[in-house]
Short mmCIF file of C-alpha atoms in Angstrom, two decimals:
data_model
loop_
_atom_site.label_atom_id
_atom_site.label_comp_id
_atom_site.label_asym_id
_atom_site.label_seq_id
_atom_site.Cartn_x
_atom_site.Cartn_y
_atom_site.Cartn_z
CA MET A 1477 45.56 -2.08 -18.05
CA ALA A 1478 48.23 -0.83 -15.64
CA PHE A 1479 47.85 -0.91 -11.86
CA PRO A 1480 49.87 1.12 -9.34
CA VAL A 1481 52.43 -0.90 -7.38
CA ASP A 1482 50.96 0.15 -4.01
CA MET A 1483 47.44 -0.94 -4.89
CA PRO A 1484 46.45 -3.79 -2.52
CA PRO A 1485 46.65 -7.18 -4.29
CA HIS A 1486 42.96 -7.99 -3.76
CA LEU A 1487 41.99 -4.74 -5.50
CA VAL A 1488 44.38 -5.46 -8.35
CA GLN A 1489 42.82 -8.89 -8.75
CA HIS A 1490 39.31 -7.43 -8.57
CA LEU A 1491 40.03 -4.76 -11.19
CA ALA A 1492 41.89 -7.20 -13.43
CA ASN A 1493 38.87 -9.51 -13.38
CA MET A 1494 36.59 -6.59 -14.17
CA HIS A 1495 38.89 -5.59 -17.02
CA LEU A 1496 38.93 -9.12 -18.45
CA ASN A 1497 35.14 -9.22 -18.30
CA GLY A 1498 34.88 -5.96 -20.21
CA LEU A 1499 33.50 -3.99 -17.26
CA ASN A 1500 35.68 -0.91 -17.90
CA PRO A 1501 37.07 -0.55 -14.38
CA ALA A 1502 38.33 2.83 -13.26
CA TRP A 1503 39.79 3.93 -9.96
CA VAL A 1504 41.06 6.83 -7.91
CA LEU A 1505 43.14 7.02 -4.75
CA LEU A 1506 42.23 9.69 -2.24
CA ALA A 1507 44.56 11.86 -0.19
CA GLU A 1508 44.85 11.53 3.58
CA ASP A 1509 41.95 13.96 4.00
CA GLY A 1510 39.79 11.26 2.41
CA LYS A 1511 38.24 13.81 0.03
CA THR A 1512 40.76 14.79 -2.63
CA ILE A 1513 41.90 12.72 -5.60
CA VAL A 1514 45.66 12.10 -5.68
CA ARG A 1515 45.95 9.37 -8.31
CA ILE A 1516 43.73 8.26 -11.22
CA GLY A 1517 43.65 5.16 -13.41
CA GLY A 1518 41.45 3.05 -15.67
CA ASP A 1519 38.79 3.84 -18.23
CA TRP A 1520 36.99 6.95 -16.97
CA GLY A 1521 35.37 7.67 -20.31
CA ALA A 1522 32.62 5.22 -19.42
CA TYR A 1523 31.62 7.21 -16.31
CA CYS A 1524 32.31 10.91 -16.77
CA ASP A 1525 31.92 13.46 -19.55
CA VAL A 1526 34.80 15.43 -18.06
CA LEU A 1527 37.65 13.22 -16.95
CA PRO A 1528 38.64 13.59 -13.28
CA ALA A 1529 41.95 15.22 -12.44
CA VAL A 1530 44.36 15.10 -9.53
CA GLY A 1531 43.24 17.65 -6.96
CA ASP A 1532 39.53 17.30 -7.75
CA ALA A 1533 37.13 16.47 -4.96
CA ALA A 1534 36.13 12.78 -4.87
CA GLU A 1535 32.46 13.70 -4.83
CA SER A 1536 32.88 15.35 -8.24
CA LEU A 1537 33.28 11.83 -9.73
CA ASN A 1538 29.52 11.37 -9.70
CA PRO A 1539 26.54 13.17 -8.14
CA VAL A 1540 25.67 10.12 -6.02
CA LEU A 1541 28.90 10.64 -4.08
CA TRP A 1542 27.86 14.10 -2.95
CA ASN A 1543 28.41 14.59 0.79
CA MET A 1544 29.78 11.04 1.21
CA PHE A 1545 33.45 11.78 1.92
CA PRO A 1546 35.52 11.26 3.97
CA MET A 1547 34.41 7.68 4.40
CA SER A 1548 35.81 5.64 7.24
CA GLU A 1549 34.49 2.20 6.29
CA ASP A 1550 34.30 0.13 3.12
CA PHE A 1551 31.17 0.84 1.15
CA ARG A 1552 29.36 -0.17 -2.02
CA LEU A 1553 26.64 1.44 -4.11
CA SER A 1554 25.31 -1.02 -6.67
CA GLN A 1555 23.58 -0.51 -9.98
CA ILE A 1556 23.56 3.24 -10.24
CA GLU A 1557 21.53 4.02 -13.32
CA THR A 1558 22.53 6.76 -15.74
CA ALA A 1559 20.20 8.81 -17.94
CA ASP A 1560 21.11 6.64 -20.95
CA ASN A 1561 20.18 3.40 -19.13
CA ARG A 1562 23.68 2.24 -18.23
CA PHE A 1563 24.53 0.89 -14.81
CA PHE A 1564 27.67 1.04 -12.72
CA ASP A 1565 28.86 0.03 -9.26
CA ILE A 1566 30.94 2.16 -6.95
CA ASP A 1567 33.15 0.44 -4.38
CA VAL A 1568 35.01 2.32 -1.70
CA ARG A 1569 37.85 0.21 -0.23
CA HIS A 1570 40.48 0.97 2.38
CA ASP A 1571 43.88 -0.70 2.33
CA ALA A 1572 45.97 -1.72 5.34
CA SER A 1573 47.49 1.76 5.60
CA GLY A 1574 44.02 3.31 5.72
CA ALA A 1575 44.27 4.85 2.25
CA CYS A 1576 40.92 5.11 0.47
CA TRP A 1577 40.44 3.73 -3.04
CA VAL A 1578 37.30 4.41 -5.07
CA LEU A 1579 36.52 1.91 -7.86
CA PHE A 1580 33.97 2.22 -10.65
CA THR A 1581 32.80 -0.76 -12.71
CA ASP A 1582 30.34 -0.86 -15.59
CA VAL A 1583 27.72 -3.50 -14.80
CA SER A 1584 25.25 -2.56 -17.54
CA LYS A 1585 25.12 -5.94 -19.29
CA VAL A 1586 24.55 -8.08 -16.24
CA THR A 1587 22.14 -5.57 -14.70
CA ARG A 1588 20.02 -5.38 -17.84
CA ARG A 1589 19.73 -9.17 -17.86
CA PHE A 1590 18.76 -9.10 -14.22
CA GLN A 1591 16.35 -6.24 -14.89
CA GLU A 1592 14.49 -8.35 -17.43
CA MET A 1593 14.01 -11.14 -14.90
CA GLN A 1594 13.12 -8.70 -12.14
CA GLN A 1595 10.68 -6.96 -14.41
CA ALA A 1596 8.98 -10.24 -15.30
CA ALA A 1597 8.75 -11.32 -11.67
CA ASN A 1598 7.38 -8.00 -10.47
CA THR A 1599 4.88 -7.74 -13.31
CA LEU A 1600 3.70 -11.26 -12.53
CA HIS A 1601 3.33 -10.38 -8.88
CA LEU A 1602 1.36 -7.21 -9.64
CA GLU A 1603 -0.86 -9.08 -12.08
CA TYR A 1604 -1.44 -11.84 -9.52
CA HIS A 1605 -2.39 -9.20 -6.98
CA ARG A 1606 -4.81 -7.56 -9.42
CA LYS A 1607 -6.49 -10.88 -10.21
CA HIS A 1608 -6.57 -11.78 -6.53
CA GLN A 1609 -8.22 -8.46 -5.74
CA LEU A 1610 -10.76 -8.97 -8.51
CA LEU A 1611 -11.65 -12.46 -7.29
CA ASP A 1612 -11.80 -11.22 -3.73
CA ARG A 1613 -14.29 -8.54 -4.69
CA HIS A 1614 -16.53 -10.99 -6.49
CA VAL A 1615 -16.56 -13.94 -4.12
CA GLY A 1616 -15.05 -12.53 -0.92
CA GLU A 1617 -11.73 -13.25 0.72
CA LEU A 1618 -12.94 -16.12 2.88
CA VAL A 1619 -14.54 -18.03 0.03
CA MET A 1620 -11.63 -17.31 -2.27
CA SER A 1621 -9.12 -18.68 0.27
CA ASP A 1622 -11.29 -21.73 0.83
CA LEU A 1623 -11.56 -22.38 -2.89
CA LEU A 1624 -7.82 -21.90 -3.45
CA ASP A 1625 -7.06 -24.20 -0.51
CA GLY A 1626 -9.39 -26.87 -1.90
CA GLY A 1627 -11.85 -26.27 0.97
CA GLY A 1628 -15.44 -27.45 1.38
CA LEU A 1629 -17.41 -24.85 -0.51
CA TYR A 1630 -18.12 -26.97 -3.55
CA GLU A 1631 -21.25 -27.73 -5.49
CA LYS A 1632 -22.52 -30.41 -3.13
CA GLY A 1633 -22.63 -27.90 -0.31
CA LYS A 1634 -21.52 -28.01 3.27
CA ARG A 1635 -23.81 -28.11 6.31
CA ARG A 1636 -22.70 -25.79 9.08
CA MET A 1637 -23.85 -23.43 11.80
CA ILE A 1638 -23.67 -19.82 10.67
CA CYS A 1639 -25.09 -16.44 11.52
CA THR A 1640 -26.68 -14.40 8.75
CA MET A 1641 -27.17 -10.67 8.68
CA PHE A 1642 -29.24 -8.57 6.31
CA MET A 1643 -28.84 -4.81 6.20
CA ASP A 1644 -30.73 -2.26 4.20
CA ILE A 1645 -31.03 1.50 3.76
CA ARG A 1646 -34.42 2.72 4.98
CA ASN A 1647 -36.76 4.84 2.83
CA PHE A 1648 -34.56 4.20 -0.15
CA THR A 1649 -37.42 3.98 -2.63
CA VAL A 1650 -38.65 7.45 -1.66
CA PHE A 1651 -35.11 8.83 -1.89
CA ASN A 1652 -34.62 7.13 -5.25
CA GLU A 1653 -37.79 8.70 -6.63
CA ALA A 1654 -36.81 12.19 -5.51
CA HIS A 1655 -33.17 12.33 -6.62
CA ASP A 1656 -31.05 12.09 -9.73
CA ALA A 1657 -29.70 8.59 -10.43
CA GLN A 1658 -26.08 9.76 -10.15
CA GLU A 1659 -26.70 11.17 -6.69
CA VAL A 1660 -28.52 7.97 -5.71
CA LEU A 1661 -25.54 5.88 -6.78
CA GLU A 1662 -23.08 8.07 -4.88
CA THR A 1663 -25.25 8.00 -1.78
CA VAL A 1664 -25.63 4.22 -1.81
CA ASN A 1665 -21.88 3.82 -2.21
CA GLN A 1666 -21.22 6.23 0.63
CA TYR A 1667 -23.42 4.13 2.96
CA LEU A 1668 -22.30 0.73 1.66
CA ASP A 1669 -18.68 1.73 2.08
CA VAL A 1670 -19.00 2.00 5.86
CA MET A 1671 -21.60 -0.79 6.16
CA LEU A 1672 -19.46 -3.38 4.39
CA ASP A 1673 -16.22 -2.26 6.01
CA SER A 1674 -17.85 -2.82 9.40
CA VAL A 1675 -18.82 -6.42 8.68
CA ILE A 1676 -15.55 -7.28 6.95
CA GLU A 1677 -13.67 -6.10 10.05
CA TYR A 1678 -15.48 -8.87 11.95
CA ASP A 1679 -14.74 -11.56 9.35
CA GLY A 1680 -18.18 -11.33 7.77
CA HIS A 1681 -18.48 -12.68 4.24
CA VAL A 1682 -20.46 -10.37 1.95
CA ASP A 1683 -22.67 -12.94 0.24
CA LYS A 1684 -24.44 -10.48 -1.99
CA ILE A 1685 -25.12 -6.78 -2.39
CA THR A 1686 -28.82 -6.14 -2.89
CA GLY A 1687 -28.75 -2.64 -4.39
CA ASP A 1688 -29.21 -0.59 -1.24
CA GLY A 1689 -28.30 -3.35 1.20
CA ALA A 1690 -26.44 -6.60 1.60
CA MET A 1691 -26.53 -10.16 2.93
CA VAL A 1692 -23.58 -11.12 5.08
CA VAL A 1693 -22.61 -14.52 6.50
CA PHE A 1694 -20.58 -14.97 9.69
CA GLY A 1695 -18.96 -18.21 10.79
CA LEU A 1696 -17.22 -19.30 7.61
CA LYS A 1697 -13.79 -18.49 8.98
CA HIS A 1698 -14.31 -19.08 12.71
CA ARG A 1699 -17.44 -20.93 13.69
CA ALA A 1700 -17.23 -20.01 17.39
CA HIS A 1701 -18.77 -16.69 18.44
CA CYS A 1702 -20.13 -15.95 14.99
CA VAL A 1703 -23.31 -14.45 16.49
CA GLN A 1704 -21.23 -12.17 18.69
CA GLN A 1705 -19.17 -11.14 15.66
CA ALA A 1706 -22.32 -10.34 13.72
CA PHE A 1707 -23.79 -8.33 16.59
CA ASP A 1708 -20.54 -6.42 17.25
CA SER A 1709 -20.23 -5.60 13.57
CA ALA A 1710 -23.82 -4.32 13.60
CA LEU A 1711 -22.95 -1.97 16.47
CA LEU A 1712 -19.90 -0.70 14.57
CA LEU A 1713 -22.03 -0.32 11.45
CA MET A 1714 -24.61 1.80 13.31
CA GLN A 1715 -21.87 3.99 14.72
CA ARG A 1716 -20.30 4.56 11.30
CA VAL A 1717 -23.66 5.14 9.65
CA ALA A 1718 -24.30 7.81 12.29
CA GLU A 1719 -21.04 9.49 11.28
CA VAL A 1720 -22.11 9.44 7.64
CA GLN A 1721 -25.47 10.90 8.62
CA GLN A 1722 -23.72 13.68 10.54
CA GLN A 1723 -21.51 14.52 7.54
CA ARG A 1724 -24.46 14.55 5.17
CA LYS A 1725 -26.47 16.74 7.52
CA GLN A 1726 -23.61 19.25 7.66
CA HIS A 1727 -23.58 19.37 3.86
CA GLY A 1728 -27.35 19.77 3.65
CA ARG A 1729 -27.85 16.39 2.01
CA ALA A 1730 -30.61 13.86 2.66
CA VAL A 1731 -30.03 11.68 5.70
CA LEU A 1732 -30.96 8.01 5.50
CA GLY A 1733 -31.07 5.34 8.20
CA VAL A 1734 -30.18 1.66 8.12
CA GLY A 1735 -31.99 -1.37 9.56
CA VAL A 1736 -30.35 -4.68 10.41
CA GLY A 1737 -31.73 -8.21 10.89
CA ILE A 1738 -29.69 -11.06 12.38
CA ALA A 1739 -30.58 -14.75 12.68
CA SER A 1740 -28.51 -17.88 13.22
CA GLY A 1741 -28.79 -21.60 12.73
CA GLU A 1742 -27.85 -24.46 10.50
CA ALA A 1743 -27.41 -23.76 6.82
CA VAL A 1744 -25.98 -25.33 3.74
CA THR A 1745 -23.29 -23.25 2.06
CA GLY A 1746 -22.14 -23.93 -1.44
CA ILE A 1747 -21.86 -22.89 -5.04
CA VAL A 1748 -25.00 -22.34 -7.11
CA GLY A 1749 -25.35 -21.53 -10.78
CA THR A 1750 -24.33 -22.95 -14.10
CA HIS A 1751 -20.98 -23.34 -15.80
CA VAL A 1752 -21.26 -19.80 -17.18
CA ARG A 1753 -22.10 -17.99 -13.94
CA ARG A 1754 -21.62 -19.34 -10.45
CA THR A 1755 -21.84 -17.82 -7.02
CA PHE A 1756 -21.40 -18.85 -3.42
CA THR A 1757 -24.39 -18.58 -1.10
CA ALA A 1758 -26.07 -19.97 2.01
CA PHE A 1759 -29.47 -21.70 2.31
CA GLY A 1760 -31.40 -22.35 5.49
CA ARG A 1761 -34.54 -21.43 7.38
CA HIS A 1762 -32.76 -18.82 9.46
CA VAL A 1763 -31.42 -17.09 6.32
CA ASN A 1764 -34.99 -16.24 5.30
CA LEU A 1765 -35.76 -15.26 8.87
CA ALA A 1766 -32.82 -12.80 8.94
CA ALA A 1767 -34.17 -11.21 5.76
CA ARG A 1768 -37.68 -10.90 7.29
CA LEU A 1769 -36.29 -9.38 10.48
CA GLU A 1770 -34.30 -6.83 8.52
CA SER A 1771 -37.41 -5.80 6.60
CA ARG A 1772 -39.15 -5.09 9.92
CA ALA A 1773 -36.24 -3.27 11.58
CA PRO A 1774 -36.76 0.51 11.76
CA ALA A 1775 -33.88 2.87 10.96
CA GLY A 1776 -31.17 2.54 13.59
CA ALA A 1777 -32.48 -0.79 14.89
CA VAL A 1778 -30.90 -4.23 15.06
CA LEU A 1779 -33.38 -7.11 15.23
CA LEU A 1780 -32.19 -10.53 16.39
CA ASP A 1781 -34.00 -13.84 16.34
CA ALA A 1782 -34.37 -15.63 19.69
CA ALA A 1783 -31.54 -18.09 18.98
CA SER A 1784 -29.07 -15.30 18.28
CA TYR A 1785 -30.25 -13.21 21.23
CA HIS A 1786 -29.70 -16.10 23.67
CA ASP A 1787 -26.38 -17.02 22.04
CA LEU A 1788 -24.82 -13.59 22.59
CA ASP A 1789 -21.88 -13.70 25.00
CA ASP A 1790 -21.99 -9.97 25.59
CA ARG A 1791 -24.90 -7.66 24.83
CA ARG A 1792 -22.60 -4.63 25.08
CA HIS A 1793 -24.95 -2.82 27.47
CA CYS A 1794 -27.65 -2.53 24.80
CA GLN A 1795 -31.28 -2.32 25.89
CA PHE A 1796 -33.42 -4.95 24.16
CA SER A 1797 -37.17 -5.18 23.84
CA LEU A 1798 -39.09 -8.30 22.88
CA ARG A 1799 -41.30 -8.10 19.78
CA HIS A 1800 -43.55 -10.68 18.21
CA ILE A 1801 -43.35 -10.42 14.46
CA GLN A 1802 -45.41 -11.97 11.71
CA ALA A 1803 -42.73 -13.11 9.32
CA LYS A 1804 -44.03 -13.64 5.81
CA GLY A 1805 -43.89 -17.33 4.87
CA ILE A 1806 -42.66 -18.28 8.35
CA GLY A 1807 -45.33 -17.23 10.83
CA GLU A 1808 -45.08 -15.48 14.17
CA VAL A 1809 -41.57 -15.29 15.60
CA GLU A 1810 -39.95 -13.86 18.68
CA ALA A 1811 -37.48 -11.08 17.92
CA TRP A 1812 -35.30 -8.92 20.11
CA GLU A 1813 -34.90 -5.34 19.08
CA THR A 1814 -32.25 -2.84 20.11
CA PHE A 1815 -31.31 0.67 19.07
CA PRO A 1816 -27.57 0.63 19.84
CA LEU A 1817 -27.06 4.37 19.66
CA GLN A 1818 -29.93 5.11 22.01
CA ALA A 1819 -28.33 3.29 24.96
CA MET B 1190 21.16 27.54 -2.31
CA ILE B 1191 20.81 24.48 -0.10
CA GLN B 1192 21.35 20.99 -1.48
CA LYS B 1193 19.55 18.05 0.16
CA LYS B 1194 19.52 14.35 -0.55
CA ILE B 1195 16.08 12.73 -0.47
CA CYS B 1196 15.46 8.99 -0.60
CA MET B 1197 12.36 7.65 -2.29
CA LEU B 1198 11.48 4.52 -0.32
CA GLY B 1199 8.70 1.96 -0.62
CA ALA B 1200 7.74 -1.50 -1.82
CA PHE B 1201 8.27 -2.35 -5.48
CA GLY B 1202 5.64 -1.14 -7.91
CA VAL B 1203 4.18 1.60 -5.69
CA GLY B 1204 5.12 4.32 -8.18
CA LYS B 1205 8.29 5.91 -6.79
CA THR B 1206 9.86 6.35 -10.22
CA SER B 1207 6.60 7.69 -11.63
CA LEU B 1208 6.32 10.23 -8.82
CA VAL B 1209 9.84 11.48 -9.52
CA ALA B 1210 9.12 11.63 -13.26
CA ARG B 1211 5.94 13.60 -12.60
CA PHE B 1212 7.63 15.96 -10.16
CA VAL B 1213 10.85 16.56 -12.10
CA HIS B 1214 9.80 16.16 -15.73
CA SER B 1215 5.99 16.62 -15.55
CA ARG B 1216 5.42 13.36 -17.39
CA PHE B 1217 3.81 10.00 -16.73
CA SER B 1218 3.91 6.61 -18.38
CA ASP B 1219 1.64 3.65 -17.65
CA ARG B 1220 4.48 1.30 -18.50
CA TYR B 1221 6.01 -0.31 -15.42
CA LEU B 1222 9.83 -0.46 -15.40
CA SER B 1223 11.66 -2.00 -12.47
CA THR B 1224 14.28 0.22 -10.88
CA MET B 1225 17.37 -1.89 -10.32
CA GLY B 1226 19.63 0.09 -8.00
CA VAL B 1227 19.25 3.81 -7.81
CA LYS B 1228 18.53 6.60 -10.23
CA VAL B 1229 19.37 10.14 -9.18
CA ASP B 1230 17.42 13.16 -10.36
CA ARG B 1231 17.38 16.77 -9.27
CA LYS B 1232 14.85 19.52 -8.90
CA LEU B 1233 15.21 23.03 -7.60
CA ILE B 1234 12.44 24.16 -5.30
CA ASP B 1235 11.85 27.80 -4.54
CA LEU B 1236 10.48 28.21 -1.04
CA GLY B 1237 10.53 32.00 -1.15
CA GLU B 1238 13.44 33.01 1.06
CA LYS B 1239 15.21 29.72 0.48
CA LYS B 1240 15.93 27.64 -2.58
CA VAL B 1241 16.43 23.92 -2.16
CA ASN B 1242 18.17 21.75 -4.71
CA MET B 1243 16.53 18.39 -4.11
CA MET B 1244 18.69 15.45 -5.07
CA LEU B 1245 16.16 12.66 -5.44
CA TRP B 1246 17.45 9.12 -4.95
CA ASP B 1247 14.94 6.85 -6.56
CA VAL B 1248 15.93 3.61 -4.86
CA TYR B 1249 14.71 0.16 -5.98
CA GLY B 1250 11.61 -1.11 -4.21
CA GLU B 1251 11.71 -3.37 -1.21
CA GLU B 1252 10.86 -7.00 -1.92
CA GLU B 1253 10.66 -10.07 0.25
CA ASN B 1254 13.91 -11.39 -1.20
CA ARG B 1255 15.60 -8.09 -1.90
CA LYS B 1256 15.76 -5.62 0.95
CA VAL B 1257 16.72 -2.00 0.39
CA ALA B 1258 20.37 -1.65 1.45
CA THR B 1259 21.10 1.03 4.03
CA ASN B 1260 24.05 2.25 1.91
CA TYR B 1261 21.55 4.07 -0.29
CA MET B 1262 20.14 5.92 2.71
CA ARG B 1263 23.48 7.27 3.86
CA GLY B 1264 23.62 11.07 3.90
CA ALA B 1265 19.87 11.51 3.33
CA ALA B 1266 18.35 14.67 4.77
CA GLY B 1267 14.78 13.61 4.07
CA ALA B 1268 12.71 10.72 2.80
CA MET B 1269 9.59 10.32 0.72
CA LEU B 1270 7.91 7.11 1.83
CA VAL B 1271 5.53 5.74 -0.77
CA ALA B 1272 2.73 3.20 -0.47
CA ASP B 1273 0.20 1.99 -3.03
CA GLY B 1274 -3.45 2.54 -2.10
CA THR B 1275 -4.49 -0.46 -4.16
CA ARG B 1276 -2.14 -2.76 -2.16
CA PRO B 1277 -2.62 -2.15 1.57
CA ALA B 1278 0.32 -4.43 2.45
CA THR B 1279 2.66 -1.79 1.01
CA LEU B 1280 1.87 0.34 4.09
CA ASP B 1281 3.49 -2.35 6.24
CA VAL B 1282 6.58 -2.09 4.05
CA VAL B 1283 6.64 1.65 4.75
CA ASP B 1284 6.81 0.91 8.49
CA VAL B 1285 9.73 -1.48 7.95
CA LEU B 1286 11.62 0.98 5.77
CA LEU B 1287 10.99 3.86 8.15
CA ALA B 1288 12.52 1.84 10.99
CA ARG B 1289 15.56 0.99 8.83
CA LEU B 1290 15.92 4.62 7.79
CA ARG B 1291 15.88 5.79 11.41
CA ASP B 1292 18.46 3.19 12.37
CA THR B 1293 20.70 4.41 9.55
CA VAL B 1294 20.40 8.20 9.51
CA GLY B 1295 18.38 9.03 12.64
CA ASP B 1296 15.15 10.96 12.83
CA ILE B 1297 15.09 12.92 9.57
CA PRO B 1298 11.99 14.60 8.05
CA TRP B 1299 9.74 12.35 5.98
CA VAL B 1300 6.43 12.51 4.19
CA LEU B 1301 4.10 9.63 3.33
CA MET B 1302 2.47 9.45 -0.09
CA VAL B 1303 -0.28 6.89 -0.59
CA ASN B 1304 -0.10 6.71 -4.34
CA LYS B 1305 -2.35 5.61 -7.24
CA HIS B 1306 -5.32 7.55 -5.90
CA ASP B 1307 -6.61 7.82 -9.48
CA LEU B 1308 -7.35 4.06 -9.47
CA VAL B 1309 -10.68 4.56 -7.73
CA ASP B 1310 -12.03 1.15 -8.65
CA GLN B 1311 -8.99 -0.70 -7.34
CA TRP B 1312 -8.50 1.44 -4.23
CA ALA B 1313 -8.30 -0.97 -1.30
CA LEU B 1314 -7.88 1.21 1.76
CA PRO B 1315 -11.14 1.43 3.68
CA ALA B 1316 -12.24 4.81 5.00
CA SER B 1317 -11.43 3.67 8.55
CA ARG B 1318 -7.79 2.89 7.66
CA MET B 1319 -7.42 6.23 5.90
CA GLN B 1320 -8.79 8.08 8.93
CA GLN B 1321 -6.40 6.17 11.16
CA LEU B 1322 -3.48 7.04 8.88
CA GLU B 1323 -4.41 10.69 8.82
CA MET B 1324 -4.49 10.75 12.61
CA GLU B 1325 -1.25 8.81 13.10
CA THR B 1326 0.83 10.07 10.18
CA ARG B 1327 1.46 13.70 9.46
CA PRO B 1328 2.01 14.78 6.81
CA MET B 1329 0.34 12.22 4.59
CA TYR B 1330 -0.90 12.74 1.05
CA LEU B 1331 -3.12 10.72 -1.23
CA SER B 1332 -1.31 11.12 -4.50
CA SER B 1333 -1.40 10.18 -8.14
CA ALA B 1334 1.63 10.28 -10.38
CA LYS B 1335 -0.81 9.91 -13.27
CA THR B 1336 -2.94 12.99 -12.56
CA GLY B 1337 -0.33 14.86 -10.55
CA GLU B 1338 -2.59 15.00 -7.49
CA HIS B 1339 -0.62 16.21 -4.44
CA VAL B 1340 2.74 15.41 -6.05
CA GLU B 1341 4.15 18.94 -6.05
CA THR B 1342 2.55 19.65 -2.66
CA ALA B 1343 4.12 16.63 -1.02
CA PHE B 1344 7.64 17.35 -2.31
CA ARG B 1345 7.37 21.01 -1.36
CA GLN B 1346 6.19 20.00 2.08
CA LEU B 1347 9.24 17.77 2.49
CA ALA B 1348 11.56 20.52 1.25
CA ALA B 1349 10.06 22.95 3.77
CA MET B 1350 10.47 20.45 6.59
CA MET B 1351 14.13 19.90 5.69
CA VAL B 1352 15.05 23.58 5.86
CA GLU B 1353 13.04 24.38 8.97
#
């Protein structure tokens, strides 16, 4: 391969190396206007169907160079892919006199090798993400992180203070009886979408979905203020449910309400089940109490046990009324009821 | 006829190449192929009084260890920023790339596509985040290279913004 005598030595060395490595180097020198080709050399057959000629515009060398010239600084475009899966680099270099040289090198072999590795790494990453997402949906992000970090949620269980929330769509049975199953499913998903988003925003762990409702545990990630988190998420939930109700009303669809029960106390959290099917859950007196309170909460109401009510840092200007409730299997309990959207 | 360079920018695996293939060639493949550097494609868009020859630069996706070089953005008149609705973190990458694009070529027109909207079961953007995006980002499209949802619309929108 011949090189012009005025080509800067570092470019000669670069092109010679490319030539020795079979990378089919090709080059052009541009005129003072920085746009027009004045000299041509190398193996252009690898890059153009029509060979460039003196007097052609530099941007005619390849579509990627459109609108690029004149170029005042050195510049590189790597791994430009052609329609037939070949790759080339374009280097724009200026010599000491300011003259602009444009070099093409065929990097197909090395790029294809790199592509295989890149492909494998990216596929692995995407697969990891998919599995992660799947696990997250089944056991929840907090539990999944704890398990992956070798945390304390193992079979023996862990005793801790938590706050438990139950939520449920009101009059669901009546709605279920009166509507087609497909519509029922879509409606439940529409409500659960906003209900679960609200609790997840406050670091709630969705322990289980109970058809038209859910059990959520707060305090697994941050023990402090877990009651406040639960209460604040309940307020957000009511607000978002109201938005869903409004949308459904506008579309002439049945409007359903949601009731929430919250209780807090000591519980044992851990994995239950057999080797074929396991799940994380929480056991404790207050867990049952939260479920009982939820069953007695009218649509739009949040019912708290006394411990949670007194533990709240901020009641968010909600009006509470004291109720005495006969909780099945527990007896009479004090409960504090609020309708957040009626404040 | 007006010619414009458009950069497709986003994290790896969000579907940039698939969106270009759908838009330019009306085809889709489930097979994922990493883009290494850049692949250039063209499509002529007829906007009525004006025709725009869109030169689409399908640039490799941003990764933690491989940032998108600003050289590829040089001379761009518009950008299609792409995120993956099943991977919310790809929206953060969009913010990073948008900042880099502005530093390189200034405030050029751009459109956001939140892609893979056909993957309903894997969709990971909660309704609240989508509402927030719709309020903060205009124009934004939920797209699917697989079904073609909003693909043509989004590119036409970008073309219209570039010739305004």
